[in-house]
Amino acid sequence: MKDYVEEIGDVLYDYGVGLYANITNRCPCRCDFCIRTMTSGLGSADSLWLKREPTPEEVIEMLSDWDLSRYQELVFCGYGEPMVRLDDLLVIARYVKENTHLKVRINTNGLGDLLQGKPTAPLLAGVIDAVSVSLNQSDAEKYMELCHPKFGIDSYDAMLAFTREVKKYVPSVAMSVVGVIPREDIEKCRDIASSLGVPFRVR
Ligand code: SF4
């Protein structure tokens, strides 16, 4: 395991009660609140800045070396947007579903369809157990100001559409905001999540 960390960086890490997979540092957003602008390490990881992206085979080997017995879930979440590497993510997730007891969750900004240039929600069916979408703000303009998505103003509606769609394919879908936005925006976001029929969390 140590060889991997020296060559690639921290890919798997403990955070709270979960096991997390940091498979990319690429992201189409530049959120003002992004934790990666504040600290390099998180949980058991010294640094989530990768020297290079791990191949799916390398992540699977890391997982097979790791003691998974104390976890319930593997969460794709790191210093980047995991849906950037959707094909590789699905290879890893399939391995986890077929060979371990872990559930698989993706924490995403919800821009996978724009990143991949195609509908991504159907591809998650039967492989991903849970998706948590970062709603982040209560309308498209405020979202632009806070998250600076490279796809522009259409990103917000794309994120909402992905959330609506992925509910058809993934058993557990939720939305969240970071508690740095004004109270009234948090309440509007709560209403948006409610209108989409998904649980809402302030993180
Ligand atoms: S989407 Fe996530 S990883 Fe990307 S900038 Fe925002 S908080 Fe950071």
Coordinates of N, CA and C and ligand atoms in Angstrom, one line a residue:
M1 N 0.8 -1.2 0.0 CA 0.0 0.0 0.0 C 0.9 1.3 0.0
K2 N 1.9 1.2 0.8 CA 2.8 2.4 0.9 C 3.3 2.8 -0.5
D3 N 3.7 1.8 -1.3 CA 4.3 2.1 -2.7 C 3.3 2.9 -3.5
Y4 N 2.0 2.5 -3.4 CA 1.0 3.2 -4.1 C 0.9 4.7 -3.7
V5 N 0.9 4.9 -2.4 CA 0.7 6.3 -1.8 C 1.9 7.1 -2.3
E6 N 3.1 6.5 -2.3 CA 4.3 7.3 -2.7 C 4.2 7.6 -4.2
E7 N 3.7 6.7 -5.0 CA 3.7 6.9 -6.5 C 2.4 7.7 -6.9
I8 N 1.3 7.5 -6.3 CA 0.0 8.1 -6.8 C -0.5 9.1 -5.9
G9 N -0.4 8.9 -4.6 CA -1.0 9.8 -3.6 C -2.1 9.0 -2.8
D10 N -2.8 9.6 -1.9 CA -3.9 9.0 -1.2 C -5.1 8.8 -2.0
V11 N -5.5 7.6 -2.3 CA -6.7 7.3 -3.1 C -7.8 6.8 -2.2
L12 N -7.5 5.8 -1.4 CA -8.5 5.4 -0.4 C -8.2 6.1 0.9
Y13 N -9.3 6.6 1.6 CA -9.1 7.2 2.9 C -10.3 7.0 3.8
D14 N -10.0 7.0 5.1 CA -11.1 6.9 6.1 C -11.6 8.4 6.3
Y15 N -12.9 8.5 6.5 CA -13.4 9.8 6.9 C -14.6 9.6 7.7
G16 N -14.6 9.9 8.9 CA -15.8 9.5 9.8 C -15.9 8.0 9.8
V17 N -17.0 7.5 9.5 CA -17.2 6.0 9.6 C -17.1 5.4 8.2
G18 N -16.8 6.2 7.2 CA -16.8 5.7 5.8 C -15.5 5.5 5.2
L19 N -15.5 4.7 4.2 CA -14.3 4.5 3.3 C -14.5 5.3 2.0
Y20 N -13.6 6.2 1.7 CA -13.7 7.1 0.6 C -12.7 6.7 -0.5
A21 N -13.1 7.0 -1.8 CA -12.2 6.8 -2.9 C -12.0 8.1 -3.7
N22 N -10.8 8.6 -3.7 CA -10.4 9.8 -4.4 C -9.7 9.5 -5.7
I23 N -10.5 9.5 -6.8 CA -10.0 8.9 -8.0 C -9.6 10.0 -9.0
T24 N -9.9 11.3 -8.8 CA -9.5 12.3 -9.7 C -9.5 13.7 -8.9
N25 N -8.6 14.6 -9.4 CA -8.6 15.9 -8.9 C -9.3 16.9 -9.9
R26 N -9.8 16.3 -11.1 CA -10.4 17.1 -12.1 C -11.8 17.5 -11.7
C27 N -12.2 18.7 -12.0 CA -13.6 19.2 -11.6 C -14.0 20.3 -12.6
P28 N -15.2 20.3 -13.0 CA -15.6 21.5 -13.9 C -16.1 22.7 -13.1
C29 N -16.0 22.6 -11.8 CA -16.4 23.8 -11.0 C -15.2 24.3 -10.2
R30 N -15.4 25.5 -9.7 CA -14.5 26.1 -8.7 C -15.3 26.8 -7.6
C31 N -15.9 25.9 -6.8 CA -16.7 26.4 -5.7 C -15.9 27.2 -4.7
D32 N -16.5 28.3 -4.3 CA -15.9 29.2 -3.4 C -15.6 28.5 -2.0
F33 N -16.4 27.6 -1.7 CA -16.3 26.9 -0.4 C -15.5 25.6 -0.4
C34 N -14.9 25.3 -1.6 CA -14.3 24.0 -1.8 C -13.2 23.7 -0.8
I35 N -13.3 22.6 -0.1 CA -12.4 22.3 1.0 C -11.0 22.2 0.5
R36 N -10.8 21.8 -0.8 CA -9.5 21.6 -1.4 C -8.7 22.9 -1.5
T37 N -9.4 24.1 -1.4 CA -8.7 25.4 -1.4 C -8.2 25.7 0.1
M38 N -8.6 24.9 1.0 CA -8.3 25.2 2.4 C -7.3 24.3 3.1
T39 N -7.4 23.0 2.7 CA -6.5 22.0 3.3 C -6.1 20.9 2.3
S40 N -5.0 20.3 2.4 CA -4.6 19.3 1.5 C -5.1 17.9 2.0
G41 N -5.1 17.7 3.3 CA -5.5 16.4 3.8 C -6.9 16.4 4.4
L42 N -7.4 15.1 4.5 CA -8.8 15.0 5.0 C -8.8 13.6 5.6
G43 N -9.5 13.4 6.8 CA -9.6 12.1 7.3 C -8.2 11.5 7.5
S44 N -8.1 10.3 7.0 CA -6.8 9.6 7.2 C -5.8 9.9 6.1
A45 N -6.2 10.7 5.1 CA -5.3 11.1 4.0 C -4.4 12.3 4.3
D46 N -3.1 12.1 4.1 CA -2.2 13.3 4.3 C -2.4 14.3 3.2
S47 N -2.7 13.9 2.0 CA -2.9 14.8 0.9 C -3.8 14.1 -0.1
L48 N -4.9 14.8 -0.5 CA -5.8 14.3 -1.6 C -5.4 14.8 -2.9
W49 N -4.3 15.5 -3.0 CA -3.8 15.9 -4.3 C -3.0 14.7 -4.9
L50 N -3.5 14.2 -6.0 CA -2.9 13.0 -6.6 C -1.7 13.4 -7.5
K51 N -0.7 12.5 -7.4 CA 0.4 12.7 -8.4 C 0.0 12.3 -9.8
R52 N -0.8 11.3 -9.8 CA -1.5 10.9 -11.1 C -2.8 10.1 -10.7
E53 N -3.7 10.0 -11.7 CA -4.9 9.3 -11.4 C -4.6 7.8 -11.4
P54 N -5.2 7.1 -10.4 CA -5.0 5.6 -10.4 C -5.9 5.0 -11.5
T55 N -5.4 3.9 -12.0 CA -6.2 3.1 -13.0 C -7.2 2.3 -12.2
P56 N -8.3 1.9 -12.8 CA -9.3 1.1 -12.1 C -8.7 -0.2 -11.4
E57 N -7.8 -0.8 -12.2 CA -7.1 -2.0 -11.7 C -6.3 -1.7 -10.4
E58 N -5.7 -0.5 -10.4 CA -4.9 -0.2 -9.2 C -5.9 0.1 -8.0
V59 N -7.0 0.7 -8.2 CA -7.9 1.0 -7.1 C -8.5 -0.3 -6.6
I60 N -8.8 -1.3 -7.5 CA -9.3 -2.6 -7.1 C -8.2 -3.3 -6.3
E61 N -7.0 -3.2 -6.7 CA -5.9 -3.8 -5.9 C -5.8 -3.2 -4.5
M62 N -5.9 -1.9 -4.5 CA -5.9 -1.2 -3.2 C -7.0 -1.7 -2.3
L63 N -8.2 -1.8 -2.9 CA -9.4 -2.3 -2.1 C -9.2 -3.7 -1.6
S64 N -8.6 -4.5 -2.4 CA -8.4 -5.9 -2.0 C -7.3 -6.0 -0.9
D65 N -6.4 -5.0 -0.8 CA -5.4 -5.0 0.3 C -6.0 -4.3 1.6
W66 N -7.1 -3.6 1.5 CA -7.6 -2.8 2.6 C -8.5 -3.7 3.4
D67 N -8.5 -3.5 4.7 CA -9.5 -4.2 5.6 C -10.8 -3.5 5.5
L68 N -11.7 -4.1 4.8 CA -13.1 -3.5 4.5 C -14.1 -3.8 5.6
S69 N -13.7 -4.7 6.6 CA -14.7 -5.3 7.5 C -15.4 -4.2 8.3
R70 N -14.8 -3.1 8.6 CA -15.4 -2.1 9.5 C -16.2 -1.0 8.8
Y71 N -16.4 -1.2 7.5 CA -17.1 -0.2 6.7 C -18.4 -0.8 6.2
Q72 N -19.4 0.1 6.0 CA -20.7 -0.3 5.3 C -20.7 0.2 3.9
E73 N -19.9 1.2 3.6 CA -20.1 1.9 2.3 C -18.7 2.4 1.7
L74 N -18.6 2.3 0.4 CA -17.5 3.0 -0.3 C -18.1 4.2 -1.0
V75 N -17.5 5.4 -0.7 CA -18.0 6.7 -1.2 C -17.0 7.2 -2.2
F76 N -17.4 7.4 -3.5 CA -16.6 8.1 -4.4 C -16.6 9.6 -4.1
C77 N -15.6 10.2 -3.6 CA -15.6 11.6 -3.2 C -14.2 12.0 -2.9
G78 N -13.6 13.0 -3.6 CA -12.3 13.4 -3.3 C -12.1 14.8 -3.6
Y79 N -10.9 15.1 -4.0 CA -10.6 16.5 -4.4 C -10.8 16.6 -5.9
G80 N -12.0 16.3 -6.3 CA -12.4 16.4 -7.7 C -13.8 15.8 -7.9
E81 N -14.3 15.9 -9.1 CA -15.7 15.3 -9.4 C -15.5 13.9 -9.9
P82 N -16.0 12.9 -9.2 CA -15.8 11.5 -9.6 C -16.5 11.2 -10.9
M83 N -17.6 11.9 -11.3 CA -18.2 11.6 -12.6 C -17.4 12.0 -13.8
V84 N -16.3 12.7 -13.6 CA -15.4 13.0 -14.7 C -14.8 11.6 -15.2
R85 N -14.7 10.6 -14.3 CA -14.1 9.3 -14.7 C -15.2 8.3 -14.6
L86 N -16.4 8.5 -15.2 CA -17.5 7.6 -15.0 C -17.2 6.2 -15.4
D87 N -16.6 6.0 -16.6 CA -16.3 4.6 -17.0 C -15.5 3.8 -16.0
D88 N -14.4 4.5 -15.5 CA -13.5 3.9 -14.6 C -14.2 3.7 -13.2
L89 N -15.0 4.7 -12.8 CA -15.7 4.6 -11.6 C -16.6 3.3 -11.6
L90 N -17.3 3.1 -12.7 CA -18.2 2.0 -12.8 C -17.5 0.6 -12.8
V91 N -16.3 0.6 -13.4 CA -15.5 -0.7 -13.3 C -15.2 -1.0 -11.8
I92 N -14.8 0.0 -11.1 CA -14.5 -0.1 -9.6 C -15.7 -0.5 -8.8
A93 N -16.8 0.2 -9.1 CA -18.1 0.0 -8.4 C -18.6 -1.5 -8.6
R94 N -18.5 -1.9 -9.9 CA -18.9 -3.3 -10.2 C -18.1 -4.3 -9.4
Y95 N -16.8 -4.1 -9.3 CA -16.0 -5.0 -8.5 C -16.5 -5.0 -7.1
V96 N -16.7 -3.8 -6.5 CA -17.1 -3.7 -5.1 C -18.5 -4.5 -4.9
K97 N -19.4 -4.2 -5.8 CA -20.7 -4.9 -5.7 C -20.6 -6.4 -5.8
E98 N -19.7 -6.9 -6.6 CA -19.6 -8.3 -6.9 C -18.7 -9.1 -5.9
N99 N -17.9 -8.3 -5.2 CA -16.8 -9.0 -4.4 C -16.8 -8.6 -2.9
T100 N -17.6 -7.6 -2.5 CA -17.6 -7.2 -1.1 C -19.0 -7.0 -0.6
H101 N -19.1 -6.7 0.7 CA -20.4 -6.4 1.3 C -20.8 -4.9 1.2
L102 N -19.9 -4.1 0.7 CA -20.1 -2.6 0.7 C -21.2 -2.1 -0.2
K103 N -21.9 -1.1 0.2 CA -22.7 -0.3 -0.6 C -21.8 0.7 -1.3
V104 N -22.3 1.2 -2.4 CA -21.5 2.2 -3.2 C -22.3 3.5 -3.4
R105 N -21.6 4.6 -3.0 CA -22.3 6.0 -3.1 C -21.4 6.9 -3.9
I106 N -22.0 7.7 -4.7 CA -21.2 8.8 -5.4 C -21.7 10.1 -4.8
N107 N -20.7 10.9 -4.4 CA -21.0 12.3 -4.0 C -20.6 13.2 -5.3
T108 N -21.6 13.8 -5.8 CA -21.4 14.5 -7.1 C -21.9 15.9 -7.2
N109 N -21.4 16.7 -8.1 CA -22.0 18.0 -8.3 C -23.1 17.9 -9.3
G110 N -23.4 16.7 -9.8 CA -24.6 16.6 -10.6 C -24.4 17.0 -12.1
L111 N -23.2 17.2 -12.5 CA -22.9 17.7 -13.9 C -22.4 16.6 -14.8
G112 N -22.6 15.4 -14.4 CA -22.1 14.2 -15.1 C -22.6 14.2 -16.6
D113 N -23.9 14.6 -16.8 CA -24.4 14.5 -18.2 C -23.6 15.5 -19.1
L114 N -23.3 16.7 -18.5 CA -22.5 17.7 -19.3 C -21.1 17.2 -19.5
L115 N -20.5 16.6 -18.5 CA -19.2 16.1 -18.6 C -19.0 15.0 -19.6
Q116 N -20.0 14.1 -19.6 CA -19.9 12.9 -20.5 C -20.6 13.1 -21.8
G117 N -21.4 14.2 -22.0 CA -22.1 14.5 -23.2 C -23.2 13.5 -23.5
K118 N -23.8 12.9 -22.5 CA -24.8 11.9 -22.7 C -25.5 11.7 -21.3
P119 N -26.8 11.1 -21.4 CA -27.4 10.8 -20.1 C -26.6 9.8 -19.3
T120 N -26.3 10.1 -18.1 CA -25.5 9.2 -17.3 C -26.3 8.4 -16.3
A121 N -27.5 8.9 -15.9 CA -28.2 8.2 -14.8 C -28.5 6.8 -15.1
P122 N -28.9 6.4 -16.4 CA -29.2 5.0 -16.6 C -28.0 4.1 -16.4
L123 N -26.8 4.6 -16.6 CA -25.6 3.8 -16.5 C -25.3 3.4 -15.0
L124 N -25.9 4.1 -14.1 CA -25.7 3.8 -12.7 C -26.6 2.6 -12.1
A125 N -27.6 2.2 -12.9 CA -28.5 1.2 -12.5 C -27.9 -0.1 -12.1
G126 N -28.2 -0.6 -10.9 CA -27.7 -1.9 -10.5 C -26.2 -1.9 -10.0
V127 N -25.6 -0.7 -10.1 CA -24.1 -0.7 -9.7 C -24.0 0.3 -8.6
I128 N -24.7 1.4 -8.6 CA -24.6 2.4 -7.5 C -25.8 2.4 -6.6
D129 N -25.6 2.4 -5.3 CA -26.7 2.3 -4.3 C -27.2 3.7 -3.9
A130 N -26.3 4.7 -4.0 CA -26.7 6.0 -3.5 C -26.0 7.1 -4.2
V131 N -26.7 8.2 -4.4 CA -26.1 9.4 -5.0 C -26.4 10.6 -4.2
S132 N -25.4 11.4 -3.8 CA -25.7 12.6 -3.1 C -25.3 13.8 -4.0
V133 N -26.2 14.6 -4.4 CA -26.0 15.7 -5.3 C -25.8 17.0 -4.6
S134 N -24.8 17.8 -4.9 CA -24.6 19.1 -4.3 C -25.5 20.1 -5.0
L135 N -26.5 20.5 -4.3 CA -27.4 21.5 -4.9 C -26.8 22.9 -4.8
N136 N -26.3 23.2 -3.7 CA -25.4 24.4 -3.5 C -26.1 25.7 -3.4
Q137 N -27.0 26.0 -4.3 CA -27.7 27.3 -4.3 C -29.1 27.2 -4.8
S138 N -29.8 28.3 -4.6 CA -31.3 28.2 -4.8 C -31.7 28.6 -6.2
D139 N -30.8 29.2 -7.0 CA -31.1 29.5 -8.4 C -29.9 29.5 -9.3
A140 N -30.1 29.6 -10.6 CA -28.9 29.4 -11.5 C -27.9 30.5 -11.4
E141 N -28.4 31.7 -11.2 CA -27.4 32.9 -11.1 C -26.6 32.7 -9.8
K142 N -27.2 32.5 -8.7 CA -26.4 32.3 -7.5 C -25.5 31.1 -7.5
Y143 N -25.9 30.1 -8.2 CA -25.1 28.9 -8.4 C -23.8 29.2 -9.2
M144 N -24.0 30.0 -10.2 CA -22.9 30.5 -11.0 C -21.9 31.2 -10.2
E145 N -22.4 32.2 -9.4 CA -21.6 33.0 -8.5 C -20.8 32.2 -7.5
L146 N -21.4 31.1 -7.0 CA -20.8 30.3 -5.9 C -19.9 29.2 -6.5
C147 N -20.3 28.6 -7.6 CA -19.6 27.4 -8.0 C -18.8 27.5 -9.3
H148 N -19.1 28.6 -10.1 CA -18.3 28.9 -11.3 C -18.1 27.7 -12.2
P149 N -19.2 27.0 -12.6 CA -19.1 25.8 -13.4 C -18.7 26.2 -14.8
K150 N -17.8 25.4 -15.4 CA -17.3 25.8 -16.8 C -18.3 25.7 -17.9
F151 N -19.4 25.0 -17.6 CA -20.5 24.8 -18.6 C -21.5 26.0 -18.5
G152 N -21.3 27.0 -17.6 CA -22.1 28.2 -17.6 C -23.4 28.0 -17.0
I153 N -24.3 28.9 -17.3 CA -25.6 29.1 -16.6 C -26.5 27.9 -16.8
D154 N -26.3 27.1 -17.8 CA -27.2 25.9 -18.0 C -26.8 24.8 -17.0
S155 N -25.7 24.9 -16.3 CA -25.3 23.9 -15.4 C -26.3 23.6 -14.3
Y156 N -27.0 24.6 -13.8 CA -27.9 24.5 -12.7 C -29.1 23.6 -13.1
D157 N -29.7 23.9 -14.2 CA -30.8 23.1 -14.7 C -30.4 21.6 -15.0
A158 N -29.1 21.5 -15.5 CA -28.6 20.2 -15.8 C -28.5 19.3 -14.5
M159 N -28.0 20.0 -13.5 CA -27.9 19.3 -12.2 C -29.2 18.9 -11.6
L160 N -30.2 19.8 -11.8 CA -31.6 19.4 -11.3 C -32.2 18.3 -12.1
A161 N -31.9 18.3 -13.5 CA -32.5 17.3 -14.3 C -31.8 15.9 -14.0
F162 N -30.5 15.9 -13.8 CA -29.8 14.7 -13.4 C -30.4 14.1 -12.1
T163 N -30.7 15.0 -11.2 CA -31.2 14.5 -9.9 C -32.6 13.8 -10.1
R164 N -33.4 14.5 -10.9 CA -34.8 14.0 -11.2 C -34.7 12.6 -11.9
E165 N -33.7 12.5 -12.8 CA -33.6 11.3 -13.6 C -33.0 10.1 -12.8
V166 N -31.9 10.5 -12.0 CA -31.2 9.4 -11.3 C -32.1 8.7 -10.3
K167 N -33.1 9.3 -9.9 CA -34.1 8.7 -8.9 C -34.7 7.4 -9.5
K168 N -34.8 7.4 -10.8 CA -35.4 6.2 -11.5 C -34.4 5.0 -11.5
Y169 N -33.2 5.2 -11.3 CA -32.2 4.2 -11.4 C -31.4 3.8 -10.1
V170 N -31.4 4.7 -9.2 CA -30.6 4.5 -8.0 C -31.5 4.6 -6.7
P171 N -31.4 3.6 -5.8 CA -32.4 3.5 -4.7 C -32.4 4.7 -3.8
S172 N -31.2 5.3 -3.5 CA -31.1 6.4 -2.5 C -30.5 7.6 -3.2
V173 N -31.3 8.7 -3.3 CA -30.8 9.9 -3.8 C -31.1 11.0 -2.8
A174 N -30.1 11.9 -2.6 CA -30.2 13.0 -1.7 C -29.6 14.3 -2.3
M175 N -29.9 15.4 -1.7 CA -29.3 16.7 -2.1 C -28.7 17.3 -0.9
S176 N -27.7 18.2 -1.1 CA -27.1 18.9 0.1 C -26.7 20.3 -0.3
V177 N -26.5 21.1 0.7 CA -25.9 22.4 0.5 C -24.8 22.6 1.6
V178 N -23.9 23.5 1.4 CA -22.9 23.8 2.4 C -23.5 25.0 3.2
G179 N -23.4 24.9 4.5 CA -24.0 25.9 5.4 C -23.5 27.3 5.4
V180 N -22.7 27.6 4.3 CA -22.1 28.9 4.2 C -23.1 29.9 3.5
I181 N -24.1 29.4 2.8 CA -25.0 30.3 2.1 C -26.1 30.9 3.1
P182 N -26.7 32.0 2.7 CA -27.7 32.6 3.6 C -28.8 31.7 4.0
R183 N -29.4 31.9 5.2 CA -30.4 31.0 5.7 C -31.6 30.9 4.7
E184 N -32.0 32.1 4.1 CA -33.2 32.1 3.2 C -32.9 31.2 2.0
D185 N -31.6 31.2 1.5 CA -31.3 30.3 0.4 C -31.3 28.8 0.8
I186 N -30.9 28.6 2.0 CA -30.9 27.2 2.5 C -32.4 26.7 2.5
E187 N -33.3 27.6 3.0 CA -34.7 27.1 3.0 C -35.3 27.0 1.6
K188 N -34.9 27.8 0.7 CA -35.3 27.6 -0.7 C -34.8 26.3 -1.3
C189 N -33.5 26.0 -1.0 CA -32.9 24.8 -1.4 C -33.7 23.6 -0.8
R190 N -34.1 23.7 0.4 CA -34.8 22.6 1.1 C -36.1 22.4 0.3
D191 N -36.8 23.5 -0.1 CA -38.0 23.4 -0.9 C -37.8 22.7 -2.3
I192 N -36.6 23.1 -2.9 CA -36.3 22.5 -4.2 C -36.1 21.0 -4.1
A193 N -35.3 20.6 -3.1 CA -35.1 19.1 -2.8 C -36.5 18.4 -2.6
S194 N -37.3 19.1 -1.8 CA -38.6 18.5 -1.5 C -39.4 18.4 -2.8
S195 N -39.4 19.4 -3.6 CA -40.2 19.3 -4.9 C -39.6 18.2 -5.8
L196 N -38.4 17.8 -5.6 CA -37.8 16.7 -6.4 C -38.0 15.4 -5.7
G197 N -38.5 15.5 -4.5 CA -38.8 14.2 -3.7 C -37.6 13.5 -3.2
V198 N -36.6 14.3 -2.8 CA -35.4 13.7 -2.2 C -35.0 14.3 -0.9
P199 N -34.4 13.6 0.0 CA -34.0 14.1 1.3 C -33.0 15.2 1.1
F200 N -32.9 16.1 2.1 CA -32.0 17.3 2.0 C -31.2 17.4 3.3
R201 N -29.9 17.8 3.1 CA -29.0 17.9 4.2 C -28.2 19.2 4.1
V202 N -27.9 19.8 5.2 CA -27.0 20.9 5.3 C -25.7 20.4 5.8
R203 N -24.6 20.5 5.0 CA -23.4 19.9 5.5 C -22.3 20.9 5.9
Ligands
SF4_1 S1 -17.7 20.5 -7.2 FE1 -16.8 19.7 -5.4 S2 -14.6 19.3 -5.9 FE2 -15.5 20.6 -7.5 S3 -14.9 22.7 -6.8 FE3 -17.0 22.3 -6.0 S4 -16.7 21.5 -4.0 FE4 -14.7 21.4 -5.0

